[in-house]
Short mmCIF file of C-alpha atoms in Angstrom, two decimals:
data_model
loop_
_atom_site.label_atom_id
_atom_site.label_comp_id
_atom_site.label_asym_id
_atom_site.label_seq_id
_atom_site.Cartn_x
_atom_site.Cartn_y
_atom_site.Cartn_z
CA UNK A 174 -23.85 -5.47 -16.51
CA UNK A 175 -20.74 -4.69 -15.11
CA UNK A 176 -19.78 -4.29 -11.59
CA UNK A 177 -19.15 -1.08 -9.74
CA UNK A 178 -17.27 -1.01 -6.52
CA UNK A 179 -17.96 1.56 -4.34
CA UNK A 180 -15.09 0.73 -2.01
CA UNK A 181 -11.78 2.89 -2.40
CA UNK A 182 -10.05 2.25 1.33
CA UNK A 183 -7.46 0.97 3.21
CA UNK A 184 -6.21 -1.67 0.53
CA UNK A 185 -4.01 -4.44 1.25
CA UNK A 186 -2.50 -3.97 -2.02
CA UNK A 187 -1.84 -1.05 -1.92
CA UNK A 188 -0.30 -2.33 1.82
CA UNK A 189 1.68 -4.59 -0.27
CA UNK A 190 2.91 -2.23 -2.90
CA UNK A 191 4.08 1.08 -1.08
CA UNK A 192 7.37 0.14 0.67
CA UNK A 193 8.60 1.28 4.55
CA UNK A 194 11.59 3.98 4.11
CA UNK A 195 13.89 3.40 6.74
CA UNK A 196 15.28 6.53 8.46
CA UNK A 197 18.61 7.52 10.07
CA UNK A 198 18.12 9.20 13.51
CA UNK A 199 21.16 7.80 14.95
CA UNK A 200 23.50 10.60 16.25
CA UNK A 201 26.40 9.22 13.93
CA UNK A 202 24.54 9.31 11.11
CA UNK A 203 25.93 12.23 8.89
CA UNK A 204 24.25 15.43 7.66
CA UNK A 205 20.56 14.48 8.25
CA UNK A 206 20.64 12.85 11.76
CA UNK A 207 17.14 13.95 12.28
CA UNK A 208 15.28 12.45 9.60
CA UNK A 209 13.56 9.60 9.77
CA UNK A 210 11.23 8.12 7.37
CA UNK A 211 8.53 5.24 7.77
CA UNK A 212 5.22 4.21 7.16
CA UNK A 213 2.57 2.13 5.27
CA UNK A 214 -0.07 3.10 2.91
CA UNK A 215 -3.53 2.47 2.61
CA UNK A 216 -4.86 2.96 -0.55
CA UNK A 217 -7.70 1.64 -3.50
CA UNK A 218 -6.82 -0.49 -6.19
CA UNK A 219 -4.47 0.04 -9.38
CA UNK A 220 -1.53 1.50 -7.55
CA UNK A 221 -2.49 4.24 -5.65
CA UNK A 222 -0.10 6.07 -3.75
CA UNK A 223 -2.01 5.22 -0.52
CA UNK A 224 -1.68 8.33 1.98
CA UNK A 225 1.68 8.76 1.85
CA UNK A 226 2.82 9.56 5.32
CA UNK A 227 5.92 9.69 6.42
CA UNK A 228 7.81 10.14 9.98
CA UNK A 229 10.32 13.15 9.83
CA UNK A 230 11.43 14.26 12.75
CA UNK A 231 14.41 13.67 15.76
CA UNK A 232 12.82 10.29 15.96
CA UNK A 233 15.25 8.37 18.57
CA UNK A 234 18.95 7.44 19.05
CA UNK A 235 20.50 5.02 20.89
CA UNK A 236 20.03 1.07 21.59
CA UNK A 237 19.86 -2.12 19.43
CA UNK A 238 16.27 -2.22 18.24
CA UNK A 239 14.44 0.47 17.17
CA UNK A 240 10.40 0.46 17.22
CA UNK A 241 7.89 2.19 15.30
CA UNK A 242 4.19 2.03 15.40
CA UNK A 243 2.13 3.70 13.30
CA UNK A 244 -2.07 3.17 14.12
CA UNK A 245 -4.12 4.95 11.07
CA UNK A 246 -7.70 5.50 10.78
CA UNK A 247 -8.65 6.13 6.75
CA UNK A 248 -12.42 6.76 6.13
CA UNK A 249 -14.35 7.83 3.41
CA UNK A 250 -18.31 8.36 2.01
CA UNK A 251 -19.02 4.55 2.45
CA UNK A 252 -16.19 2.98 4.83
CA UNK A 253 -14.21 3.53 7.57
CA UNK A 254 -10.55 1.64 8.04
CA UNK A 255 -8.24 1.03 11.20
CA UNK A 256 -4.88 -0.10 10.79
CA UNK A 257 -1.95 -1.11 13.17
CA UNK A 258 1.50 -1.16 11.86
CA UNK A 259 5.20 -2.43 14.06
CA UNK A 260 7.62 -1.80 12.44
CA UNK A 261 11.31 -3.21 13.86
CA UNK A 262 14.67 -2.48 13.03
CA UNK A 263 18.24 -3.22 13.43
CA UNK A 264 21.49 -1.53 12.50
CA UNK A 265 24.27 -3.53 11.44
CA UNK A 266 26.57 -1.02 10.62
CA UNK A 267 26.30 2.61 11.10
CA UNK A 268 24.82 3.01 7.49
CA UNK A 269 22.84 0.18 7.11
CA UNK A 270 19.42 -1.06 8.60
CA UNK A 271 17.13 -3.84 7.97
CA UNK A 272 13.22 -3.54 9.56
CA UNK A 273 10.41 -5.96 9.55
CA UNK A 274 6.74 -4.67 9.30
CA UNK A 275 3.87 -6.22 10.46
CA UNK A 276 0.50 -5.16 9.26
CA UNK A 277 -2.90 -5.40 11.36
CA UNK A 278 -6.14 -4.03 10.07
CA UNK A 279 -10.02 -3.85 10.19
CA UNK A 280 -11.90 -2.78 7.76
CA UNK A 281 -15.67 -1.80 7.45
CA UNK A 282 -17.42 -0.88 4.38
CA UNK A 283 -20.44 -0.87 1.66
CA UNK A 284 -20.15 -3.01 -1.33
CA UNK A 285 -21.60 -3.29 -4.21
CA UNK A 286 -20.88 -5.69 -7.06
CA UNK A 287 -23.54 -4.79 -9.61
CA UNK A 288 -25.75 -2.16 -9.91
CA UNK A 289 -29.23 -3.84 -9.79
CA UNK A 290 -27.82 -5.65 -6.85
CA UNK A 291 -28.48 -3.85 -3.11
CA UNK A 292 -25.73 -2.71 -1.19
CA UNK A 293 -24.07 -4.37 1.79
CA UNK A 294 -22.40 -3.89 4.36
CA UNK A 295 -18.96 -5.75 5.04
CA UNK A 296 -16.47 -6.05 7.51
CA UNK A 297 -13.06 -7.47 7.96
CA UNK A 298 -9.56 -7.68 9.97
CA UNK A 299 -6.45 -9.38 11.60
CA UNK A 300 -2.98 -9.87 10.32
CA UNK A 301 -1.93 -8.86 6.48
CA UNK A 302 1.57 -9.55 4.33
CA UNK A 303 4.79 -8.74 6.36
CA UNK A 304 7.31 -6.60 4.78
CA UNK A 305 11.36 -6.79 4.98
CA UNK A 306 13.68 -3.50 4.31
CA UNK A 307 16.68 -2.63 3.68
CA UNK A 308 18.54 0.56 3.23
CA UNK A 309 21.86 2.39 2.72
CA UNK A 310 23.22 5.52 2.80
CA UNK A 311 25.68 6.46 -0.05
CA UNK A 312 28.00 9.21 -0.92
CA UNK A 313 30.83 10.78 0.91
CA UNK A 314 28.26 13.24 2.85
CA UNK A 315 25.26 10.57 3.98
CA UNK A 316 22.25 13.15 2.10
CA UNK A 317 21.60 10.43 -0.27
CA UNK A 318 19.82 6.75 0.66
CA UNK A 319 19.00 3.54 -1.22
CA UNK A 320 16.59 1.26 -0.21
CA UNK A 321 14.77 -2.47 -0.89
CA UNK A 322 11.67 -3.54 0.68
CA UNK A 323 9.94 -6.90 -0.02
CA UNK A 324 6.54 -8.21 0.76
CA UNK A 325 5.83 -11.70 1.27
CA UNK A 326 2.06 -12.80 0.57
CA UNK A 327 1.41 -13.99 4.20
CA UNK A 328 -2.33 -12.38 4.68
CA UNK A 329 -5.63 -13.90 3.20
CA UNK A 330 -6.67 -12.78 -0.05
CA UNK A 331 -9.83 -14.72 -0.85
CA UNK A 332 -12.23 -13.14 2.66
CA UNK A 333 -15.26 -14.22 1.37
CA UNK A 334 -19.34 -13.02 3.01
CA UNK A 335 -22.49 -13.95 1.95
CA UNK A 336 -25.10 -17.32 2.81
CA UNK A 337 -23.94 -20.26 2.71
CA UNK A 338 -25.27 -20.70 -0.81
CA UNK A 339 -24.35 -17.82 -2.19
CA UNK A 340 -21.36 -16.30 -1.21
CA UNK A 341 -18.75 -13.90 -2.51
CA UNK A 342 -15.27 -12.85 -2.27
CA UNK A 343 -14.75 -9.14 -1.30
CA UNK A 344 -12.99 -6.54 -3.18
CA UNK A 345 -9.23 -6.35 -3.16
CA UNK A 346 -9.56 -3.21 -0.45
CA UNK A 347 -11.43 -5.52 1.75
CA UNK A 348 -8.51 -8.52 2.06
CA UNK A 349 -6.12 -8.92 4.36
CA UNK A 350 -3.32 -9.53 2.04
CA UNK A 351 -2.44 -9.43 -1.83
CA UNK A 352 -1.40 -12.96 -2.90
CA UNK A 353 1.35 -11.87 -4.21
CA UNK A 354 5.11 -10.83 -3.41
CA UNK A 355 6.11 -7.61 -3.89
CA UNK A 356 9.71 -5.75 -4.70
CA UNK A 357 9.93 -2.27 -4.06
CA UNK A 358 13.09 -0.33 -4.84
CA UNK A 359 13.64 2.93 -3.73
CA UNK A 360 16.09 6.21 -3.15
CA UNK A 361 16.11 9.67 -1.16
CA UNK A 362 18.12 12.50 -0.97
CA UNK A 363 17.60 14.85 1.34
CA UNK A 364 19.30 18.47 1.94
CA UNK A 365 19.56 20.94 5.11
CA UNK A 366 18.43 24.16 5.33
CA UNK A 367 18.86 26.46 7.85
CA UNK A 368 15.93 25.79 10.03
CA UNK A 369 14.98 22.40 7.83
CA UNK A 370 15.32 19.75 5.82
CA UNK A 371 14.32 19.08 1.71
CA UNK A 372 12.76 15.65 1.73
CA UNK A 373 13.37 13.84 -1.69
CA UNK A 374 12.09 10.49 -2.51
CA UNK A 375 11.73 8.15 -5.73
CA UNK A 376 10.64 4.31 -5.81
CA UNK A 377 9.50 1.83 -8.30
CA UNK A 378 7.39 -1.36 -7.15
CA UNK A 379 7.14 -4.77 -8.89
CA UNK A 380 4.59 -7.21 -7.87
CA UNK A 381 5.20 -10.82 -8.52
CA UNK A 382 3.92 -14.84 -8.42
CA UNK A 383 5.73 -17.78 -6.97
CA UNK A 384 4.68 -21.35 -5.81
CA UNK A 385 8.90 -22.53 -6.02
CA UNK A 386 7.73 -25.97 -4.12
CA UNK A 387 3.99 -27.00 -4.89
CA UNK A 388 4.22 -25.44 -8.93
CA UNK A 389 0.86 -24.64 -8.82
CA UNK A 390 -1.72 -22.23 -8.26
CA UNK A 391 -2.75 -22.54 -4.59
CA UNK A 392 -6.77 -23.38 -5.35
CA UNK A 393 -6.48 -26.08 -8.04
CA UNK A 394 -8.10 -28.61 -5.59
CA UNK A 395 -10.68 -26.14 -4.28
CA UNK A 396 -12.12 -23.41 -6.71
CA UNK A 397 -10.89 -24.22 -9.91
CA UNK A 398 -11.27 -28.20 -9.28
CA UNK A 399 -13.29 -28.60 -11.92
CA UNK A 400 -11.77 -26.71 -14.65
CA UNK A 401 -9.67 -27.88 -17.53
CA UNK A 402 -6.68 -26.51 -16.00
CA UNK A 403 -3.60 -25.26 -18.32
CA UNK A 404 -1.29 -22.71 -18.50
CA UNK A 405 0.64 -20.48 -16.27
CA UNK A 406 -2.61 -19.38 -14.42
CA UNK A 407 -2.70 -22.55 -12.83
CA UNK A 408 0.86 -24.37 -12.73
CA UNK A 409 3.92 -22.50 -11.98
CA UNK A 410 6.76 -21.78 -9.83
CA UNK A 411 7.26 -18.57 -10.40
CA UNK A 412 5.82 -15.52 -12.77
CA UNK A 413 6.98 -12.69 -13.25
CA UNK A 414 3.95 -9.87 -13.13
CA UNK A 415 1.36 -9.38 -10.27
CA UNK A 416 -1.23 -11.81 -11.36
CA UNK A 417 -2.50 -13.96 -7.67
CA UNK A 418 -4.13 -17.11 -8.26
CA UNK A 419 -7.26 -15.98 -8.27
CA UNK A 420 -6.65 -14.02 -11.38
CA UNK A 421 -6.66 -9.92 -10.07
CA UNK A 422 -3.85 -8.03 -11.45
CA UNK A 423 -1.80 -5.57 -9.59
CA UNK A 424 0.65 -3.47 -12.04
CA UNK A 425 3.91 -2.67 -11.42
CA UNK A 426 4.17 1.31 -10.16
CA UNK A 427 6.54 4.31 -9.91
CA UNK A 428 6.07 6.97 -6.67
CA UNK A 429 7.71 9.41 -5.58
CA UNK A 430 7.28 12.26 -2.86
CA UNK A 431 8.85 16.73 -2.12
CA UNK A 432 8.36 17.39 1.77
CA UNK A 433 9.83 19.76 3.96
CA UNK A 434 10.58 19.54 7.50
CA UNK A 435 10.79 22.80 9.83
CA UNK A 436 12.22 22.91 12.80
CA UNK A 437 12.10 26.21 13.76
CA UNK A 438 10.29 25.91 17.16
CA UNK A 439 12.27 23.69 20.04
CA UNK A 440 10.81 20.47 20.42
CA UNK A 441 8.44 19.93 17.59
CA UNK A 442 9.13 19.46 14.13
CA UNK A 443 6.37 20.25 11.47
CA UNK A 444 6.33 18.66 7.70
CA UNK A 445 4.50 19.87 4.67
CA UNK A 446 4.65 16.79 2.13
CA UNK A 447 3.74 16.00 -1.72
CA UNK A 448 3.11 12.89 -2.68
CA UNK A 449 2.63 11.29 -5.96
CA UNK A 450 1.96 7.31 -7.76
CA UNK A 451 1.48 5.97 -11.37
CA UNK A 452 0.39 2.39 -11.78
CA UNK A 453 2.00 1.12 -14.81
CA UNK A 454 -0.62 -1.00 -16.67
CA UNK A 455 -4.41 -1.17 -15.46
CA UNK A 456 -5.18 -3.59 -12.52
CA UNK A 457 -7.53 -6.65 -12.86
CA UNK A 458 -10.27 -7.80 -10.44
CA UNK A 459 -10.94 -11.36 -10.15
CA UNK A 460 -14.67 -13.06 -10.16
CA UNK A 461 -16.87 -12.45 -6.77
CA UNK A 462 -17.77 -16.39 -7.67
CA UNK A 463 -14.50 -18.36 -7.03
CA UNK A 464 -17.16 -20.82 -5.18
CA UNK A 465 -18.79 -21.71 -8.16
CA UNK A 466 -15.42 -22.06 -10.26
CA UNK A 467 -15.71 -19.26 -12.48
CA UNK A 468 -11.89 -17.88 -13.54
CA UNK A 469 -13.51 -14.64 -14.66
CA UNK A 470 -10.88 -11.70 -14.19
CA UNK A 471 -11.65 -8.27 -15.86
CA UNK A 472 -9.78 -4.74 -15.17
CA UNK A 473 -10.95 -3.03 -12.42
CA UNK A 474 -13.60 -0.38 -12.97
CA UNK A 475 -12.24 1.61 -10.01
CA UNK A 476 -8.79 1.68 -11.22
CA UNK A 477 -6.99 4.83 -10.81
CA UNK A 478 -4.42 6.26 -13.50
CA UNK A 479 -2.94 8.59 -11.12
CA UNK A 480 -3.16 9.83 -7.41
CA UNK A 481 -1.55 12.46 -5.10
CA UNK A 482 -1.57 12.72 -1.70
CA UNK A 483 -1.27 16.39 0.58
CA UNK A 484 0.36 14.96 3.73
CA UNK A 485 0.79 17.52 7.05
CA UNK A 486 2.53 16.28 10.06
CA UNK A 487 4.01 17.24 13.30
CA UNK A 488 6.63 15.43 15.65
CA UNK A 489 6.93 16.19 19.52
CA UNK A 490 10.69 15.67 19.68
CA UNK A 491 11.10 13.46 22.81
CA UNK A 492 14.69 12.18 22.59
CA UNK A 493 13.45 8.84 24.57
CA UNK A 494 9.48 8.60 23.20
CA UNK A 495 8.69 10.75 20.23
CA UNK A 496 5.02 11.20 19.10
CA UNK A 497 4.34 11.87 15.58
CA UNK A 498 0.79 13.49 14.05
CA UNK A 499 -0.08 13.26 11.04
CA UNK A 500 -3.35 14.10 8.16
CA UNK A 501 -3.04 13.13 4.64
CA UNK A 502 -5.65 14.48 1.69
CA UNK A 503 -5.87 11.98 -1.28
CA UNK A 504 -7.17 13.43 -4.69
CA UNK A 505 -6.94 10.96 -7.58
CA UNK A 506 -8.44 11.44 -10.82
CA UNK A 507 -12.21 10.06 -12.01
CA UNK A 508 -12.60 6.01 -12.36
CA UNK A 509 -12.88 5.87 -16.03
CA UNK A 510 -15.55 2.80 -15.48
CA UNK A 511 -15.94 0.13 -17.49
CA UNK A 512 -17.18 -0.02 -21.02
CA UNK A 513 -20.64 -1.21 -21.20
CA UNK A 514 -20.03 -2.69 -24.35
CA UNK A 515 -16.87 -4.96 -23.62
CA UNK A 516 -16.57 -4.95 -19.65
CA UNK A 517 -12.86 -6.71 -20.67
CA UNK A 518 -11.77 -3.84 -22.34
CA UNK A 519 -8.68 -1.96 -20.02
CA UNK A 520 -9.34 1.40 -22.58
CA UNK A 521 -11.73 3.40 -20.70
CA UNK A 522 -9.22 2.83 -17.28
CA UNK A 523 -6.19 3.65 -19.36
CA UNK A 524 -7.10 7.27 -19.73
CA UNK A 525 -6.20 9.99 -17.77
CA UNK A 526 -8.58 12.03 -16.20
CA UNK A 527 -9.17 15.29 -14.53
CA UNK A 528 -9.49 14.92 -10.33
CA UNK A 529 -12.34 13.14 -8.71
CA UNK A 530 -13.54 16.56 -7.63
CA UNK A 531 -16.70 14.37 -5.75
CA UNK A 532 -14.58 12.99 -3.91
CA UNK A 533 -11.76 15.55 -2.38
CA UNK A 534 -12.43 16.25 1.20
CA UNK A 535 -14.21 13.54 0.91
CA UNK A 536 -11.78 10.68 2.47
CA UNK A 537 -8.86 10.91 4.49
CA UNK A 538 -6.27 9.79 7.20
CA UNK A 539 -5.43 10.67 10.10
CA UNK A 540 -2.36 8.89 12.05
CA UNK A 541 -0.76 8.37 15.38
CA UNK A 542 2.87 7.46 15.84
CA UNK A 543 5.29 6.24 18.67
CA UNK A 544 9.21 5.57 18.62
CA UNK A 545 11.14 3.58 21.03
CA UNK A 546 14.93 1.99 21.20
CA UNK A 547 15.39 -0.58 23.44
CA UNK A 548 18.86 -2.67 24.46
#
């Protein structure tokens, strides 16, 4: 029997795969001095490309620090997810900055592990995997950015509800963090228009493993104590895919994102955005038992092959405290499931399929922004 998730929310994963774009909103800043990008995506597992809002506006100029917090409430048929992101950054130089995120969530939600098992409800929250950036402009005329985010595994991955005798470890979408690090590297380009701005945006995201000091997989004296323990599962300093030590896999992933920004009214600036992501390989769930010591991964019967996001916002263009507004419209295609016959088997996930057409309207976001400089 295999399981079925029901859950596609505000994943941690997905927290840890989809990287913050840094903006440049200060006044020197050359040709787009009014764009500024940010924020972090919430999204099931496999790679999805979360909800893929951005801040484009004025955003703010002036002072040492610059603050951004983004609070985003995702909900869907069967759960409901609040999150609270800070995001702080510095500019070195006039073309460089480096920003710190700082995820905090709470999530609520059914599960469901097998089918001839009832539903339950689950909840969870509090603090989830920090993220550093870093980004560049390039070129003689500014339009064009690099950037490089990385996410260090610092929030729980292994939540786990249920009796004392019998409990479980929730779904990927349910934890707080990934239990894994996370490099995500990315570029934009962007181009004026008369009353606007062409948002262009590309990025590729490799998860990763590392114990550098202990050489080992983090629950060798706890769940998998009693196993015959070999391989790189369970000693190793450092791999180089997205397998945590619990045994889910998150694939690598390639996103990118069209938006345009009007500004045609004064004081508010309106965005129409595009967004797209492609996991490349099939994720893997690991076994709701870890209590009883069973290293059980399989691919995720949930996993997505592909997923868009329609994004609308709308900045009010304070120079000192901007507010940004913004809804986002997922549509992924069907969960391919898994094969009855051989629940290991990543073919049925592999395929691409037409949209989830059950599920569009279905679940969205809505989000709340604030800017601030300070010093």
């Amino acid at each position: 029997m295999k399981k079925n998730y029901l859950i596609e929310g505000c994943s941690v994963v997905a927290l840890a795969a989809v990287a913050f774009y840094a903006g440049f909103n200060s006044p020197v800043t050359p040709a787009t001095p009014w764009q500024s990008i940010g924020g972090c995506g919430a999204g099931g597992s496999g790679g999805g490309s979360g909800d893929g809002i951005k801040w484009i506006g004025q955003g703010v100029s002036g002072g040492y620090l610059e603050a951004e917090v983004f609070t985003k409430y995702n909900v869907g048929q069967n759960f409901s997810a609040l999150s609270v992101t800070p995001h702080f950054s510095i500019k070195p130089t006039w073309d460089t900055k480096l920003g710190v995120s700082i995820p905090l969530m709470s999530h609520r939600g059914e599960v469901q592990y097998r089918s001839n098992q009832p539903p339950a409800d689950r909840s969870t929250g509090g603090f989830g995997d920090i993220s550093f950036d870093f980004s560049k402009t390039i070129g003689s005329g500014g339009a064009a950015s690099l950037s490089a985010s990385l996410t260090i595994p610092t929030g729980q991955y292994d939540i786990k509800r249920g009796t004392d005798g019998s409990k479980e470890i929730l779904p990927s979408s349910f934890q707080k963090g990934s239990g894994l690090y996370s490099l995500t590297l990315g570029w934009d380009y962007s181009r004026d228009t008369d009353k606007g701005i062409w948002l262009y945006s590309l990025s590729y995201t490799h998860p990763f493993a590392m114990h550098l000091f202990s050489g080992e997989n983090e629950f060798n004296d706890s769940y998998w104590s009693n196993l015959n323990k070999h391989g790189d599962r369970f000693k190793y300093r450092f791999k180089p895919y997205g397998e945590n030590d619990l045994g889910a896999f998150t694939p690598p992933s390639i996103g990118g994102s069209i938006a345009y920004g009007y500004r045609g009214r004064s004081g508010i600036v309106q965005s129409f955005g595009l967004n797209f992501s492609v996991p490349l390989g099939v994720a893997w769930i690991a076994s709701e038992k870890a209590d009883d010591g069973v290293y059980d991964p399989r691919p995720d019967p949930d996993h997505q092959a592909w997923s868009v996001s329609l994004v609308y916002g709308l900045e009010f263009s304070n120079p000192d405290f901007p507010v940004f507004l913004a809804f986002s419209l997922p549509i992924h295609d069907k969960a391919g499931g898994a094969d009855p016959m051989n629940e290991y088997s990543e073919k049925p996930m592999k395929k691409w399929n037409a949209p989830d057409w059950s599920d569009i309207g279905q679940q969205w976001t809505i989000a709340v922004g604030v800017k601030g400089s300070f010093f």
